[in-house]
Amino acid sequence: MKLTLTINGEPHEADGVWEGESLLYTLREHLGLPGSKNACEQGECGSCSVYLDGVLVCACLVLAAQAEGREVVTVEGIAPEGGLHEIQQAFVEAGAVQCGFCTPGLIVASHDLLARTPRPSDPEIREALAGNLCRCTGYEKILDAVRLASERMSR
Ligand code: FES
Ligand code: FES
């Protein structure tokens, strides 16, 4: 099956996509976009979070075929060319990145949160990131990072 979609603002085509293939697999294995991580492949960890037509989804739960003709934004599309997004910078500075496996999903989910709620309360941050699991940081530094990004982005 051939798939045509827009990713990070650019048109893309993928050939040889299997009908049962997930969008996550297509992004990583057919389109050279390994930023979205595959940690559970069951919708449990959030490490594969992407936007599909502006809505945050777990790419492992979306069939690639469902993305035909639609717009996908991955973590690669959030960072400006050659640099880091303010959220990514805040994660680095706050020490919220350890093994980094959860980080791309957390960046996309935090981006979604701050677009909707520029100055979120701690409960709002916790709720927005509840679907993103991290086995390393204990979450406090992730909260610090989102608070820092929120402060900087709201100036
Ligand atoms: S890999 Fe998609 S939610 Fe875990
Ligand atoms: S930094 Fe390792 S899982 Fe979050």
GROMACS .gro file of C-alpha atoms and ligand atoms in nm:
model
  163
    1MET     CA    1   0.000   0.000   0.000
    2LYS     CA    2   0.116   0.351  -0.077
    3LEU     CA    3   0.064   0.626   0.176
    4THR     CA    4   0.060   1.000   0.109
    5LEU     CA    5   0.055   1.241   0.399
    6THR     CA    6   0.201   1.567   0.527
    7ILE     CA    7   0.462   1.543   0.797
    8ASN     CA    8   0.602   1.847   0.971
    9GLY     CA    9   0.466   2.065   0.692
   10GLU     CA   10   0.623   1.864   0.407
   11PRO     CA   11   0.449   1.618   0.171
   12HIS     CA   12   0.568   1.260   0.213
   13GLU     CA   13   0.500   0.926   0.045
   14ALA     CA   14   0.567   0.584   0.186
   15ASP     CA   15   0.566   0.274  -0.033
   16GLY     CA   16   0.517  -0.084   0.080
   17VAL     CA   17   0.314   0.002   0.388
   18TRP     CA   18   0.135  -0.303   0.529
   19GLU     CA   19  -0.242  -0.256   0.589
   20GLY     CA   20  -0.204  -0.334   0.959
   21GLU     CA   21   0.102  -0.116   1.012
   22SER     CA   22   0.098   0.153   1.279
   23LEU     CA   23   0.171   0.515   1.203
   24LEU     CA   24   0.460   0.485   1.449
   25TYR     CA   25   0.619   0.204   1.250
   26THR     CA   26   0.576   0.395   0.925
   27LEU     CA   27   0.731   0.711   1.069
   28ARG     CA   28   1.029   0.524   1.211
   29GLU     CA   29   1.089   0.252   0.952
   30HIS     CA   30   0.965   0.395   0.622
   31LEU     CA   31   1.007   0.768   0.662
   32GLY     CA   32   1.332   0.803   0.855
   33LEU     CA   33   1.178   0.982   1.153
   34PRO     CA   34   1.297   0.793   1.463
   35GLY     CA   35   1.220   1.074   1.711
   36SER     CA   36   0.890   0.918   1.817
   37LYS     CA   37   0.986   0.623   2.037
   38ASN     CA   38   0.843   0.274   2.053
   39ALA     CA   39   0.843   0.168   2.416
   40CYS     CA   40   0.521  -0.030   2.466
   41GLU     CA   41   0.334  -0.034   2.134
   42GLN     CA   42   0.011  -0.060   2.335
   43GLY     CA   43  -0.090   0.299   2.402
   44GLU     CA   44   0.036   0.282   2.760
   45CYS     CA   45   0.351   0.495   2.772
   46GLY     CA   46   0.308   0.801   2.550
   47SER     CA   47   0.662   0.780   2.411
   48CYS     CA   48   0.520   0.778   2.056
   49SER     CA   49   0.305   1.093   2.097
   50VAL     CA   50   0.251   1.293   1.778
   51TYR     CA   51  -0.010   1.535   1.648
   52LEU     CA   52  -0.255   1.403   1.389
   53ASP     CA   53  -0.447   1.695   1.236
   54GLY     CA   54  -0.353   1.895   1.545
   55VAL     CA   55  -0.475   1.637   1.796
   56LEU     CA   56  -0.233   1.459   2.028
   57VAL     CA   57  -0.237   1.083   1.963
   58CYS     CA   58  -0.027   0.777   2.037
   59ALA     CA   59   0.118   0.691   1.697
   60CYS     CA   60   0.137   0.324   1.794
   61LEU     CA   61  -0.244   0.314   1.820
   62VAL     CA   62  -0.312   0.481   1.484
   63LEU     CA   63  -0.304   0.275   1.167
   64ALA     CA   64  -0.078   0.430   0.908
   65ALA     CA   65  -0.370   0.404   0.666
   66GLN     CA   66  -0.575   0.632   0.892
   67ALA     CA   67  -0.318   0.906   0.834
   68GLU     CA   68  -0.368   0.904   0.455
   69GLY     CA   69  -0.402   1.263   0.334
   70ARG     CA   70  -0.369   1.404   0.685
   71GLU     CA   71  -0.118   1.618   0.870
   72VAL     CA   72   0.122   1.470   1.120
   73VAL     CA   73   0.360   1.667   1.339
   74THR     CA   74   0.631   1.473   1.518
   75VAL     CA   75   0.888   1.583   1.774
   76GLU     CA   76   1.122   1.653   1.481
   77GLY     CA   77   0.875   1.916   1.360
   78ILE     CA   78   0.856   2.093   1.694
   79ALA     CA   79   1.221   2.194   1.710
   80PRO     CA   80   1.329   2.484   1.491
   81GLU     CA   81   1.582   2.398   1.219
   82GLY     CA   82   1.917   2.325   1.382
   83GLY     CA   83   1.804   2.424   1.732
   84LEU     CA   84   1.593   2.330   2.030
   85HIS     CA   85   1.240   2.437   2.109
   86GLU     CA   86   1.206   2.626   2.440
   87ILE     CA   87   1.041   2.318   2.589
   88GLN     CA   88   1.335   2.099   2.488
   89GLN     CA   89   1.579   2.355   2.627
   90ALA     CA   90   1.386   2.362   2.954
   91PHE     CA   91   1.397   1.980   2.979
   92VAL     CA   92   1.775   1.989   2.936
   93GLU     CA   93   1.824   2.270   3.189
   94ALA     CA   94   1.591   2.120   3.448
   95GLY     CA   95   1.764   1.781   3.430
   96ALA     CA   96   1.443   1.618   3.308
   97VAL     CA   97   1.622   1.395   3.058
   98GLN     CA   98   1.796   1.081   3.177
   99CYS     CA   99   1.780   0.782   2.941
  100GLY     CA  100   1.570   1.003   2.713
  101PHE     CA  101   1.334   0.732   2.596
  102CYS     CA  102   1.025   0.909   2.726
  103THR     CA  103   1.146   1.256   2.633
  104PRO     CA  104   1.015   1.299   2.275
  105GLY     CA  105   0.664   1.202   2.384
  106LEU     CA  106   0.683   1.432   2.685
  107ILE     CA  107   0.800   1.718   2.465
  108VAL     CA  108   0.505   1.675   2.227
  109ALA     CA  109   0.256   1.636   2.515
  110SER     CA  110   0.399   1.941   2.694
  111HIS     CA  111   0.384   2.137   2.369
  112ASP     CA  112   0.016   2.047   2.339
  113LEU     CA  113  -0.050   2.145   2.700
  114LEU     CA  114   0.125   2.483   2.674
  115ALA     CA  115  -0.053   2.563   2.347
  116ARG     CA  116  -0.388   2.509   2.522
  117THR     CA  117  -0.293   2.635   2.868
  118PRO     CA  118   0.010   2.866   2.862
  119ARG     CA  119   0.033   2.893   3.244
  120PRO     CA  120  -0.082   2.553   3.373
  121SER     CA  121  -0.112   2.473   3.742
  122ASP     CA  122   0.078   2.171   3.879
  123PRO     CA  123  -0.238   1.955   3.875
  124GLU     CA  124  -0.297   2.058   3.513
  125ILE     CA  125   0.060   1.960   3.420
  126ARG     CA  126   0.024   1.628   3.600
  127GLU     CA  127  -0.307   1.558   3.430
  128ALA     CA  128  -0.180   1.651   3.083
  129LEU     CA  129   0.128   1.430   3.120
  130ALA     CA  130  -0.047   1.143   3.297
  131GLY     CA  131  -0.027   0.931   2.982
  132ASN     CA  132   0.349   0.972   2.951
  133LEU     CA  133   0.549   0.728   3.160
  134CYS     CA  134   0.907   0.787   3.272
  135ARG     CA  135   1.106   0.521   3.455
  136CYS     CA  136   1.405   0.741   3.536
  137THR     CA  137   1.332   1.089   3.663
  138GLY     CA  138   1.064   1.051   3.929
  139TYR     CA  139   0.866   1.320   3.739
  140GLU     CA  140   0.963   1.616   3.963
  141LYS     CA  141   1.222   1.741   3.716
  142ILE     CA  142   0.973   1.701   3.433
  143LEU     CA  143   0.735   1.928   3.626
  144ASP     CA  144   1.019   2.173   3.678
  145ALA     CA  145   1.091   2.169   3.305
  146VAL     CA  146   0.730   2.238   3.208
  147ARG     CA  147   0.706   2.519   3.465
  148LEU     CA  148   1.028   2.670   3.328
  149ALA     CA  149   0.912   2.644   2.966
  150SER     CA  150   0.576   2.792   3.057
  151GLU     CA  151   0.740   3.087   3.231
  152ARG     CA  152   0.973   3.157   2.938
  153MET     CA  153   0.711   3.110   2.668
  154SER     CA  154   0.462   3.339   2.843
  155ARG     CA  155   0.698   3.637   2.864
  156FES     S1  156   0.475   0.316   2.223
  156FES    FE1  157   0.286   0.416   2.188
  156FES     S2  158   0.205   0.449   2.386
  156FES    FE2  159   0.387   0.336   2.422
  157FES     S1  160   1.425   0.962   3.115
  157FES    FE1  161   1.431   0.744   3.104
  157FES     S2  162   1.222   0.688   3.084
  157FES    FE2  163   1.217   0.900   3.119
   0.00000   0.00000   0.00000
